[in-house]
Coordinates of C-alpha atoms in Angstrom, one line a residue:
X3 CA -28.4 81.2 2.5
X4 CA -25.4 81.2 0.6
X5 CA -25.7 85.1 -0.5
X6 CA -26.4 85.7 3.5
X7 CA -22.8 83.7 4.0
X8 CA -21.1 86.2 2.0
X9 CA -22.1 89.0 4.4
X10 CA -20.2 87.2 7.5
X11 CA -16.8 89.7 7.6
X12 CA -14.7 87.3 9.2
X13 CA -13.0 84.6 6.3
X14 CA -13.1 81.7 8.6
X15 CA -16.8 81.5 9.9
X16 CA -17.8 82.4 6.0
X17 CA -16.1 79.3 4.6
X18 CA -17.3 77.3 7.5
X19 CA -21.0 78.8 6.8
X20 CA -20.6 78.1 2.7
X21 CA -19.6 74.6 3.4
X22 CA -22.4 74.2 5.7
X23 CA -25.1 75.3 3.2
X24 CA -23.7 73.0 0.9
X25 CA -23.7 70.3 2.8
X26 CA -27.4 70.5 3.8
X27 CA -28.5 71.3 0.3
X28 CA -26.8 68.0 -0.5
X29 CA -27.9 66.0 1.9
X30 CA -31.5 67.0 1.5
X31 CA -31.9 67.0 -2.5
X32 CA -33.4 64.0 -2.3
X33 CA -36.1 65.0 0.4
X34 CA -39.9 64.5 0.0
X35 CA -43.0 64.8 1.8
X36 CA -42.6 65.8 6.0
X37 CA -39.4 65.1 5.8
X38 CA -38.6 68.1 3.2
X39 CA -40.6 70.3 5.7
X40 CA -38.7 69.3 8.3
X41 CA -35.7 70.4 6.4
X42 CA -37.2 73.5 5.1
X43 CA -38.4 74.7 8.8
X44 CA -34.9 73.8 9.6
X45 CA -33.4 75.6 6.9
X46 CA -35.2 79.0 7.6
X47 CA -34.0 79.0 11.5
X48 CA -30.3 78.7 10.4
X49 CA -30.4 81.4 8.0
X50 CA -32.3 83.7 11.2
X51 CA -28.9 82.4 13.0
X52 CA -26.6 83.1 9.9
X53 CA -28.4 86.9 9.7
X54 CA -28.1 87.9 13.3
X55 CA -24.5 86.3 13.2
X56 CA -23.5 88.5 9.9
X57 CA -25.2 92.0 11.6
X58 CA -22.3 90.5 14.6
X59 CA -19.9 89.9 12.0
X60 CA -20.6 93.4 10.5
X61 CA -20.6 95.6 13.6
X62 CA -17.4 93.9 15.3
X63 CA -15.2 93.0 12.2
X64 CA -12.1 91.2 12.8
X65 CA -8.5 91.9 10.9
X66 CA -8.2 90.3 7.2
X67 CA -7.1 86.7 7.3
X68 CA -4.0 86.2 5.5
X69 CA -6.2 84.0 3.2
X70 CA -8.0 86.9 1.6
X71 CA -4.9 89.4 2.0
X72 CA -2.4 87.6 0.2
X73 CA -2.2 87.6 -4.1
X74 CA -3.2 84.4 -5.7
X75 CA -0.3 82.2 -6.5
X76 CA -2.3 79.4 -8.6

């Protein structure tokens, strides 16, 4: 899910998308039995949503966000 995340073009909604991932991995690691299932069917519909989102993402792409435009200044 997170390598489908990086395909999303606009810097915003891939964050957002990261985070979420994250998240659900994290709140599941401790999952067993149906409830794991449950997580996993859930799982596998959000990355269909994430891939038809990214083809959206890729076909109507959006200016640079100053975020990924601008040098580092760490």
């Amino acid at each position: 899910m997170m390598r489908q995340a990086k395909h999303i073009h606009d810097y915003n909604f891939r964050e957002y998308a990261l985070r979420r991932v994250k998240a659900g991995f994290r709140q599941h690691q401790s999952a067993n039995g149906p409830e794991l299932q449950t997580a996993l069917q859930f799982g596998q519909e959000q990355l269909q949503v994430m891939q038809r989102f990214a083809q959206m993402s890729q076909s109507y792409p959006s200016a640079r966000s100053v975020m990924e435009s601008a040098p580092f200044m760490g």
